[in-house]
């Protein structure tokens, strides 16, 4: 009873809801189910408690003076004439969700399970992720799924058609999608072969006609072709993204979705074979850049869940070769490998990125518009059409595109600078890849393996590469006095003292020595830990914010799932288990508190100072726009919750279900 009381106080209950309360005010024995008319009860609940009209029940729904509307108390009428009260924002939103699920299932007469309505919040979030969200985020690029995946704000073209581009080497896919376009004219689908050579000029020629890129197809036993499935981040991100997919894969594996996790890897192998890299996402305007490389980590995570047989060992070998190819042809190519021996992010395209929403670059365009005594829109049009030449802006967009390959788009750590930086994050990831390849070859192939029928790859070669990279990272990126890793500016030949969560990546990669790990925990971690978890960067590093220097979403005060998950694992790698528990709890408490207050909302990022999903930097917060019930959450936030919950001690999980703030628990 005490635990339930704590939860009620936190989420706004008015009663201890261990028992359902009858209209007469007499406590009734706890009943597991009551039967109701779902649609009429749902309509009445929305009318009484959704007072701001957003089809959700949240703490922001105001009480209407002089009425009972918005008082966070609702009586459920049952079919047999009884009534039962539910009170408090969290429980009312659970009731709303259960009624909507019944309606979506086509049930007018529905049985409401009291255990579901009064379900502890952390348990409910985890169950919904496993039962609903992964399926809600799963997509395919095939005949059955095209209508869903093409229903996207980013597919708008000048001629109103939906463009699907196919590699010129994949004749099967081209013929398959052409036949769909002919059979389903309502899709307004145009299937186009990509050019054999992808150049910046070619990508620029697609402006106004960009589209989706095909992914892997598989033949079913009956001979039909079907798209290999993948999981999207959610919201406006309705395609397969690069580094999101690694963290999503971890969540899928945790929830037993082994085949779907394996399919994620297979789509990446397809991208390497047909597009030359793992793409930022499978759209044409991303063909000039990749995203942070996690492929070997994905491969090893999936392989751990596969049976050890010849077929899966063959899959591992094919995957290993793809990882080697990506490493050599993308991350060690002349565009990305610098004179330091370390790599940088890069994008071979030019000009403003086509995927960016209108108005995003207003702050930078405004500076140059003033110099030309023009308004922002007129100047932007003149620059984009080449009527005005501004070399400084050309360089700005080189850096901007590189920043987008980093996944940290956008941050003042990288803005107008990224192409000049060898970063801690990228080179930690590459060290991990080198060590992963060495480990796979050693553990699964006896120390050496022949790939592509002729290349002999010994494990020792990859261990030597990793050790060499460690030496270079220590030379250029480690700062002994500060006890921290910093990015290195190859143009100015100095470290950039920007304190970022990426300073903790070497812990995740196993690159740091024990002494370096201790220094990071003692010096960097206190600067990065906030009430809601690990911050993207410190406020001091981010600097002042103004109209000409607007907030960036990968900076203070915002926090993101990948930074949390990598920090947790990094701390566990070096034996800092208690600190990891504290950080896990902070993040999961932030997620759980927001879900309890805001109708189950699971967004892409949080303000970690306020522990709030209400983030307004750049385009806002994806995953917050839904009616009645979210069926998706957000990909890597879902994964972080499942992984974090599995790492929490039973005591801390119990505290989380009571919504006890971290300050009371640690």
XYZ file of C-alpha atoms in Angstrom, residues 8-661:
654
model
C -0.104 8.088 -6.673
C 1.487 11.155 -5.137
C 4.055 11.348 -7.932
C 1.610 11.070 -10.824
C -1.240 13.060 -9.332
C -3.584 10.470 -7.812
C -6.159 11.457 -5.251
C -6.648 8.012 -3.707
C -4.634 4.924 -2.851
C -5.836 2.724 -5.710
C -5.179 -0.682 -4.239
C -8.930 -1.257 -4.463
C -11.408 -0.102 -7.060
C -13.847 2.307 -5.373
C -17.571 1.981 -5.964
C -19.873 4.960 -6.521
C -21.274 4.486 -3.025
C -17.792 5.072 -1.654
C -17.570 1.558 -0.229
C -14.376 -0.410 -0.928
C -15.111 -3.364 -3.187
C -12.970 -6.490 -3.542
C -10.322 -6.071 -6.223
C -11.711 -7.267 -9.567
C -9.319 -8.156 -12.367
C -11.759 -7.321 -15.173
C -14.802 -5.187 -15.849
C -16.826 -5.149 -19.083
C -17.625 -1.867 -20.810
C -18.794 -0.376 -24.100
C -15.335 0.729 -25.283
C -16.259 3.457 -27.768
C -18.795 5.249 -25.568
C -16.538 5.133 -22.494
C -13.610 6.370 -24.588
C -15.704 9.254 -25.896
C -16.827 10.201 -22.387
C -13.285 9.975 -21.004
C -11.903 12.240 -23.721
C -14.717 14.723 -23.209
C -14.153 14.923 -19.455
C -10.363 14.751 -19.150
C -8.769 15.805 -22.462
C -9.501 19.459 -21.837
C -6.805 20.811 -24.180
C -8.146 18.745 -27.097
C -4.956 16.910 -28.110
C -6.488 13.412 -27.762
C -4.163 12.619 -24.857
C -4.532 12.840 -21.096
C -1.556 14.624 -19.597
C -0.628 16.835 -16.654
C -1.106 19.796 -19.002
C -4.860 19.231 -19.331
C -6.290 22.107 -17.241
C -9.212 21.793 -14.846
C -12.215 23.705 -16.211
C -13.396 26.041 -13.396
C -16.894 25.405 -12.118
C -17.031 21.895 -13.610
C -15.639 18.436 -12.969
C -13.897 18.430 -16.355
C -10.151 18.014 -16.029
C -10.258 17.118 -12.332
C -8.333 13.880 -13.039
C -11.164 11.680 -11.737
C -13.360 9.520 -13.955
C -16.108 6.989 -13.242
C -16.165 3.989 -15.593
C -19.716 2.750 -16.314
C -19.849 -1.022 -16.819
C -22.334 -2.957 -18.932
C -23.963 -4.424 -15.811
C -24.702 -0.962 -14.390
C -21.884 -0.556 -11.900
C -19.369 2.299 -11.884
C -15.694 2.308 -10.895
C -13.465 5.301 -10.311
C -9.992 5.880 -11.731
C -8.063 8.909 -10.479
C -4.758 10.508 -11.428
C -3.130 11.473 -14.722
C -1.100 8.301 -15.180
C -3.924 5.859 -14.477
C -6.382 7.836 -16.597
C -3.970 7.818 -19.519
C -3.582 4.048 -19.089
C -7.368 3.736 -19.192
C -7.437 5.836 -22.347
C -4.828 3.600 -23.983
C -6.613 0.378 -23.022
C -9.893 1.678 -24.426
C -8.202 2.731 -27.655
C -6.531 -0.660 -28.039
C -9.947 -2.286 -27.662
C -11.428 0.048 -30.276
C -8.536 -0.617 -32.681
C -9.177 -4.333 -32.245
C -12.789 -3.741 -33.350
C -14.248 -4.511 -29.925
C -17.262 -2.498 -28.860
C -17.764 -4.652 -25.786
C -14.391 -4.799 -24.090
C -13.022 -6.295 -20.924
C -10.798 -3.857 -19.067
C -8.098 -5.485 -17.024
C -7.513 -3.548 -13.804
C -3.957 -4.853 -13.656
C -3.290 -3.034 -16.929
C -4.885 0.230 -15.790
C -2.908 0.256 -12.541
C 0.243 -1.276 -14.040
C 3.516 0.051 -12.571
C 4.911 2.582 -15.061
C 8.317 1.065 -15.831
C 6.767 -2.376 -16.323
C 4.141 -0.888 -18.634
C 6.661 0.966 -20.784
C 8.785 -2.146 -21.177
C 5.785 -4.309 -22.058
C 4.503 -1.842 -24.650
C 7.911 -1.633 -26.302
C 8.057 -5.411 -26.598
C 4.422 -6.000 -27.588
C 3.670 -2.972 -29.772
C 6.480 -0.567 -30.560
C 8.889 -2.805 -32.495
C 6.079 -3.980 -34.755
C 4.856 -0.398 -35.142
C 8.303 0.675 -36.342
C 8.967 -2.252 -38.685
C 9.036 -1.518 -42.411
C 9.874 -3.257 -45.681
C 10.562 -1.883 -49.125
C 8.234 -4.156 -51.086
C 4.794 -4.327 -52.643
C 2.926 -4.864 -49.378
C 4.655 -2.002 -47.570
C 5.293 0.690 -50.188
C 2.129 2.626 -49.438
C 3.192 2.972 -45.789
C 6.789 3.890 -46.417
C 5.948 6.364 -49.202
C 3.447 8.187 -46.938
C 6.198 10.498 -45.736
C 6.563 14.278 -45.735
C 10.059 13.922 -47.216
C 8.836 12.216 -50.408
C 7.366 15.394 -51.951
C 8.643 15.998 -55.498
C 8.146 18.696 -58.114
C 5.995 16.483 -60.338
C 3.997 14.842 -57.545
C 5.367 11.334 -58.165
C 6.978 9.022 -55.622
C 10.468 8.114 -56.770
C 12.114 4.800 -55.945
C 15.739 4.456 -57.024
C 17.425 1.116 -57.586
C 21.088 0.219 -57.997
C 21.962 -0.378 -61.663
C 23.506 -3.700 -60.563
C 20.268 -5.040 -59.063
C 18.185 -6.074 -62.061
C 15.872 -8.233 -59.935
C 14.846 -5.262 -57.812
C 14.387 -3.023 -60.835
C 12.063 -5.480 -62.600
C 10.162 -6.175 -59.376
C 9.437 -2.536 -58.576
C 8.630 -1.676 -62.201
C 5.951 -4.362 -62.157
C 4.499 -2.881 -58.959
C 4.370 0.584 -60.522
C 2.396 -0.850 -63.439
C -0.024 -2.817 -61.244
C -0.621 -0.042 -58.717
C -0.851 3.304 -60.548
C -2.410 4.838 -57.434
C 1.057 4.769 -55.822
C 2.276 7.291 -58.427
C 5.531 5.355 -58.360
C 8.432 6.061 -60.681
C 11.214 3.474 -60.575
C 14.591 4.802 -61.681
C 18.021 3.213 -62.043
C 20.758 5.154 -60.300
C 23.758 6.352 -62.258
C 26.677 3.927 -62.133
C 28.922 6.653 -60.768
C 27.543 8.702 -57.925
C 28.979 12.217 -58.004
C 28.000 15.431 -56.222
C 26.828 16.759 -59.576
C 24.578 13.759 -60.092
C 23.030 14.086 -56.626
C 22.498 17.799 -57.218
C 20.691 16.963 -60.482
C 18.102 15.032 -58.459
C 16.988 18.112 -56.500
C 13.208 18.166 -56.606
C 13.120 14.476 -57.544
C 14.840 12.769 -54.627
C 13.385 9.515 -53.435
C 13.655 6.270 -51.536
C 16.432 3.743 -52.193
C 15.582 0.061 -52.478
C 16.892 -2.328 -49.855
C 17.344 -6.090 -49.759
C 14.736 -8.475 -51.151
C 14.340 -12.141 -50.262
C 12.560 -14.955 -52.079
C 9.853 -16.724 -50.093
C 9.184 -20.496 -50.402
C 6.275 -19.808 -52.770
C 8.556 -17.815 -55.087
C 7.295 -14.361 -54.099
C 9.753 -11.566 -53.430
C 9.497 -9.797 -50.099
C 11.504 -6.968 -48.606
C 13.941 -7.815 -45.832
C 12.433 -6.027 -42.804
C 14.048 -3.214 -40.839
C 13.086 -0.957 -37.936
C 12.889 2.805 -38.401
C 13.496 5.408 -35.667
C 9.907 6.689 -35.844
C 7.935 9.859 -36.508
C 9.353 11.803 -39.449
C 12.196 9.277 -39.731
C 10.443 6.647 -41.818
C 13.480 4.972 -43.383
C 16.442 2.852 -42.249
C 19.055 4.999 -40.515
C 22.727 4.277 -39.941
C 23.739 4.426 -36.316
C 20.168 4.343 -34.976
C 20.015 0.778 -36.268
C 22.779 -0.481 -33.968
C 21.015 0.642 -30.802
C 17.655 -0.544 -32.125
C 19.244 -3.938 -32.815
C 20.322 -4.230 -29.182
C 16.732 -3.608 -28.114
C 15.416 -6.175 -30.588
C 17.869 -8.800 -29.358
C 16.907 -8.134 -25.758
C 13.237 -8.665 -26.632
C 13.894 -11.903 -28.503
C 13.450 -10.507 -32.026
C 16.525 -12.339 -33.330
C 15.474 -12.702 -36.971
C 14.483 -9.036 -37.215
C 17.842 -8.017 -35.706
C 19.640 -10.239 -38.223
C 17.594 -8.679 -41.027
C 18.869 -5.244 -39.962
C 22.440 -6.445 -40.580
C 21.472 -7.977 -43.928
C 20.051 -4.680 -45.146
C 23.360 -3.034 -44.243
C 25.261 -5.705 -46.167
C 23.033 -4.896 -49.140
C 23.847 -1.190 -48.833
C 27.591 -1.864 -48.799
C 27.292 -4.140 -51.855
C 25.051 -1.871 -53.941
C 25.643 1.670 -52.647
C 29.236 1.379 -51.439
C 28.554 2.305 -47.826
C 26.095 2.120 -44.962
C 24.059 5.206 -45.663
C 22.903 7.965 -43.356
C 19.497 6.573 -44.473
C 18.126 4.939 -47.616
C 17.275 8.091 -49.569
C 19.052 9.462 -52.614
C 20.288 12.661 -50.963
C 22.221 10.494 -48.484
C 24.277 8.684 -51.132
C 27.272 10.968 -50.501
C 27.630 10.157 -46.807
C 27.544 7.409 -44.226
C 26.942 7.591 -40.457
C 28.927 6.525 -37.370
C 30.140 2.944 -38.010
C 28.745 0.217 -35.737
C 28.534 -2.696 -38.175
C 30.952 -5.085 -36.441
C 29.255 -4.396 -33.109
C 25.914 -5.273 -34.738
C 27.338 -8.425 -36.324
C 28.835 -9.698 -33.064
C 25.690 -8.888 -31.068
C 23.468 -10.786 -33.527
C 25.865 -13.728 -33.938
C 25.880 -14.308 -30.174
C 22.173 -15.156 -30.467
C 22.483 -17.517 -33.459
C 22.985 -21.290 -33.334
C 26.514 -22.387 -34.184
C 25.985 -24.162 -37.497
C 27.506 -23.990 -40.973
C 24.845 -21.621 -42.330
C 25.329 -19.061 -39.578
C 29.110 -19.385 -39.729
C 28.874 -18.669 -43.466
C 26.683 -15.647 -42.669
C 29.337 -14.441 -40.240
C 32.057 -14.756 -42.880
C 30.027 -12.814 -45.460
C 29.266 -10.150 -42.874
C 32.925 -9.957 -41.862
C 33.980 -9.311 -45.448
C 31.395 -6.539 -45.790
C 32.735 -4.922 -42.609
C 36.309 -5.086 -43.914
C 35.211 -3.599 -47.226
C 33.365 -0.738 -45.506
C 36.351 -0.048 -43.232
C 38.816 0.126 -46.126
C 36.709 1.837 -48.789
C 34.827 4.326 -46.619
C 36.646 5.092 -43.380
C 40.206 4.679 -44.626
C 39.688 6.306 -48.024
C 41.629 9.500 -48.923
C 38.640 11.735 -48.183
C 38.391 10.563 -44.581
C 41.910 9.440 -43.623
C 43.985 12.437 -42.554
C 47.737 13.082 -42.321
C 47.556 12.297 -38.594
C 46.720 8.671 -39.399
C 43.302 9.168 -37.815
C 40.021 9.525 -39.688
C 37.429 12.266 -39.956
C 33.799 12.447 -40.983
C 33.191 13.608 -44.534
C 30.465 14.052 -47.160
C 31.372 14.371 -50.828
C 28.255 16.425 -51.630
C 28.086 20.203 -51.836
C 25.708 22.976 -50.826
C 22.857 22.876 -48.296
C 21.647 19.391 -47.406
C 18.317 18.716 -49.194
C 16.760 16.884 -46.234
C 16.895 19.903 -43.922
C 13.589 21.587 -43.141
C 12.883 25.066 -44.561
C 14.274 27.805 -42.366
C 16.885 25.651 -40.642
C 19.783 27.679 -42.062
C 18.181 31.077 -41.467
C 20.698 32.079 -38.789
C 23.693 31.531 -41.070
C 21.978 32.957 -44.170
C 20.962 36.019 -42.159
C 24.586 36.988 -41.505
C 25.380 37.118 -45.219
C 22.012 38.610 -46.186
C 22.859 41.627 -44.032
C 26.140 42.107 -45.868
C 24.260 42.136 -49.171
C 21.421 44.276 -47.737
C 18.894 41.595 -48.668
C 16.176 39.788 -46.733
C 16.929 36.187 -45.788
C 14.636 34.476 -48.324
C 15.855 36.579 -51.257
C 19.479 35.985 -50.340
C 18.940 32.245 -49.849
C 17.333 31.914 -53.278
C 20.132 33.883 -54.913
C 22.789 31.742 -53.219
C 21.115 28.425 -53.991
C 20.715 29.317 -57.683
C 24.309 30.535 -57.984
C 23.445 34.192 -58.591
C 25.556 35.116 -55.568
C 28.887 33.386 -54.856
C 29.901 33.152 -51.209
C 32.993 30.940 -50.674
C 32.624 31.135 -46.878
C 29.127 29.684 -47.151
C 30.368 26.958 -49.496
C 32.870 25.949 -46.818
C 30.215 26.167 -44.106
C 28.100 23.601 -45.957
C 31.075 21.261 -46.368
C 31.371 21.223 -42.585
C 27.602 20.976 -42.170
C 27.427 17.869 -44.325
C 30.332 16.272 -42.449
C 28.526 16.999 -39.182
C 25.481 15.157 -40.489
C 27.607 12.088 -41.221
C 28.697 12.189 -37.568
C 25.074 11.711 -36.477
C 25.466 14.709 -34.163
C 23.481 17.076 -36.307
C 23.680 19.631 -35.078
C 26.154 20.733 -32.385
C 28.459 23.695 -31.859
C 31.198 21.120 -31.252
C 31.171 20.462 -34.985
C 29.407 23.368 -36.696
C 31.526 25.146 -39.322
C 34.439 22.970 -38.219
C 33.680 19.266 -38.670
C 35.769 18.580 -41.787
C 38.844 19.862 -39.914
C 38.406 17.497 -36.964
C 39.582 14.008 -36.194
C 37.042 13.228 -33.514
C 37.122 11.095 -30.410
C 33.863 9.390 -31.347
C 34.821 8.270 -34.860
C 38.271 7.015 -33.954
C 36.940 5.149 -30.926
C 34.445 3.428 -33.214
C 37.179 2.538 -35.709
C 39.352 1.126 -32.918
C 36.385 -1.018 -31.861
C 35.945 -2.214 -35.462
C 39.619 -3.198 -35.710
C 39.434 -5.100 -32.430
C 36.115 -6.711 -33.399
C 37.511 -7.972 -36.696
C 40.572 -9.354 -34.898
C 38.353 -11.081 -32.314
C 35.999 -12.595 -34.892
C 38.907 -13.971 -36.917
C 40.628 -15.331 -33.809
C 37.593 -16.795 -32.059
C 35.587 -18.101 -35.025
C 38.182 -18.819 -37.715
C 41.244 -19.903 -35.779
C 43.331 -16.772 -36.210
C 43.061 -16.218 -39.956
C 40.375 -16.312 -42.613
C 40.251 -16.233 -46.399
C 37.710 -13.754 -47.754
C 36.579 -13.243 -51.337
C 38.251 -16.541 -52.200
C 41.774 -15.133 -52.138
C 42.471 -12.553 -49.409
C 44.039 -13.937 -46.270
C 43.128 -11.839 -43.242
C 45.083 -12.686 -40.064
C 43.804 -11.539 -36.681
C 47.220 -10.155 -35.790
C 47.060 -7.637 -38.644
C 43.878 -6.135 -37.188
C 45.196 -6.138 -33.624
C 48.239 -4.235 -34.855
C 45.989 -1.686 -36.578
C 44.019 -1.208 -33.387
C 47.161 -0.746 -31.312
C 48.502 1.802 -33.786
C 45.234 3.729 -33.604
C 45.379 3.658 -29.805
C 48.830 5.242 -29.950
C 47.593 7.973 -32.309
C 44.516 8.651 -30.187
C 46.744 9.061 -27.138
C 49.041 11.372 -29.086
C 46.401 13.636 -30.610
C 43.185 13.266 -28.604
C 44.124 12.476 -25.005
C 44.786 15.387 -22.666
C 46.643 14.212 -19.584
C 46.253 17.472 -17.673
C 42.477 17.602 -18.191
C 42.002 13.848 -17.801
C 39.837 13.833 -20.910
C 39.710 13.148 -24.644
C 39.195 16.069 -27.033
C 38.768 16.337 -30.815
C 41.848 17.473 -32.742
C 41.802 20.264 -35.344
C 44.099 19.173 -38.182
C 44.160 22.665 -39.711
C 45.112 24.514 -36.534
C 47.063 21.545 -35.116
C 45.538 21.710 -31.670
C 42.882 20.099 -29.521
C 39.432 21.657 -29.288
C 38.506 21.877 -25.610
C 34.837 21.165 -26.135
C 33.552 18.915 -23.335
C 31.185 16.378 -24.868
C 29.659 13.017 -24.015
C 31.796 11.649 -26.850
C 34.766 11.911 -24.442
C 33.382 8.695 -22.891
C 33.409 6.688 -26.149
C 36.890 5.238 -25.448
C 35.406 3.500 -22.389
C 32.775 1.820 -24.569
C 35.389 0.838 -27.166
C 37.842 -0.480 -24.561
C 40.454 1.948 -25.883
C 41.221 3.731 -22.597
C 43.750 2.398 -20.103
C 42.629 1.805 -16.522
C 44.342 5.045 -15.517
C 42.601 6.994 -18.293
C 39.268 5.454 -17.306
C 39.794 6.573 -13.713
C 40.624 10.110 -14.871
C 37.475 10.237 -17.024
C 35.313 9.113 -14.118
C 36.893 11.621 -11.756
C 37.119 14.631 -14.087
C 34.874 14.292 -17.142
C 31.894 12.482 -15.662
C 31.032 15.137 -13.021
C 30.879 17.723 -15.816
C 28.563 15.550 -17.932
C 26.178 14.095 -15.347
C 22.903 15.979 -14.911
C 19.639 15.109 -13.115
C 18.329 13.306 -16.200
C 21.477 11.453 -17.289
C 24.559 12.135 -19.424
C 24.431 15.498 -21.188
C 25.501 15.921 -24.828
C 27.876 18.758 -23.925
C 28.475 21.178 -21.096
C 26.789 24.565 -21.045
C 30.173 26.285 -20.918
C 31.383 24.471 -24.046
C 28.158 25.170 -25.915
C 28.414 28.886 -25.222
C 25.760 31.623 -25.259
C 22.526 31.295 -27.242
C 20.920 34.124 -29.246
C 18.851 34.734 -32.363
C 22.042 34.575 -34.421
C 23.274 31.543 -32.481
C 20.204 29.375 -31.864
C 20.194 26.247 -29.679
C 21.419 22.999 -31.236
C 19.806 19.699 -30.361
C 23.043 17.772 -29.686
C 24.222 20.317 -27.103
C 23.339 21.311 -23.547
C 20.731 20.820 -22.076
C 19.772 17.799 -24.181
C 20.565 14.140 -23.737
C 20.250 11.221 -26.143
C 19.887 7.445 -25.843
C 23.119 6.443 -27.661
C 25.270 8.518 -25.336
C 23.604 6.923 -22.308
C 23.928 3.351 -23.551
C 27.567 3.751 -24.527
C 28.418 5.434 -21.222
C 26.743 2.630 -19.233
C 28.594 -0.100 -21.094
C 31.844 1.829 -20.916
C 31.602 2.157 -17.140
C 30.720 -1.523 -16.782
C 33.730 -2.419 -18.955
C 36.021 -0.859 -16.367
C 34.243 -2.050 -13.222
C 32.342 1.130 -12.303
C 29.122 -0.760 -11.711
C 27.631 1.471 -9.012
C 28.112 4.602 -11.084
C 26.544 2.834 -14.056
C 23.505 1.957 -11.920
C 23.086 5.612 -10.951
C 23.306 6.841 -14.532
C 20.952 4.161 -15.802
C 18.435 5.119 -13.138
C 18.653 8.830 -13.963
C 17.885 8.192 -17.645
C 15.148 5.626 -17.051
C 13.540 7.851 -14.428
C 13.456 10.672 -17.004
C 11.758 8.407 -19.547
C 9.326 6.930 -17.019
C 8.343 10.254 -15.468
C 7.583 11.763 -18.879
C 5.616 8.710 -19.984
C 3.569 8.811 -16.778
C 2.823 12.515 -17.140
C 2.312 12.570 -20.915
C 0.183 9.603 -21.977
C 3.062 7.172 -22.609
C 5.258 9.538 -24.636
C 8.655 8.020 -25.566
C 10.568 10.646 -27.615
C 13.965 10.793 -29.329
C 15.672 13.072 -26.755
C 15.202 14.919 -23.455
C 16.093 18.154 -21.713
C 18.169 16.619 -18.932
C 18.157 19.694 -16.714
C 14.358 19.703 -16.480
C 13.989 15.956 -17.117
C 11.504 16.894 -19.808
C 10.633 15.773 -23.335
C 9.689 19.370 -24.144
C 12.684 20.212 -26.328
C 12.331 23.013 -28.856
C 15.785 23.155 -30.462
C 15.730 22.929 -34.269
C 12.707 20.834 -35.326
C 11.506 19.906 -31.838
C 11.178 16.374 -30.513
C 10.200 13.375 -32.615
C 7.927 10.768 -31.025
C 5.634 13.223 -29.246
C 2.971 13.648 -31.935
C 0.293 10.968 -31.597
C -3.355 10.569 -30.634
C -4.664 8.357 -27.797
C -1.726 5.927 -27.733
C 1.734 5.735 -29.218
C 2.269 2.534 -31.205
C 5.946 3.290 -31.864
C 7.748 5.262 -29.164
C 11.149 6.130 -30.639
C 13.638 3.499 -31.795
C 16.790 4.038 -29.789
C 14.938 5.418 -26.759
C 12.899 2.211 -26.705
C 16.120 0.219 -26.853
C 17.768 2.244 -24.096
C 14.819 1.574 -21.817
C 14.890 -2.176 -22.390
C 18.663 -2.447 -22.023
C 18.770 -0.112 -19.031
C 15.970 -1.935 -17.244
C 17.775 -5.253 -17.729
C 20.895 -3.780 -16.097
C 19.144 -2.246 -13.077
C 19.178 -4.144 -9.797
C 15.772 -5.465 -8.594
C 15.788 -2.833 -5.839
C 16.318 -0.009 -8.308
C 13.672 -1.383 -10.658
C 11.198 -1.396 -7.776
C 12.144 2.203 -6.963
C 11.633 3.164 -10.606
C 8.150 1.660 -10.617
C 7.375 3.866 -7.627
C 8.794 6.853 -9.519
C 11.208 7.671 -6.735
C 13.545 10.445 -7.943
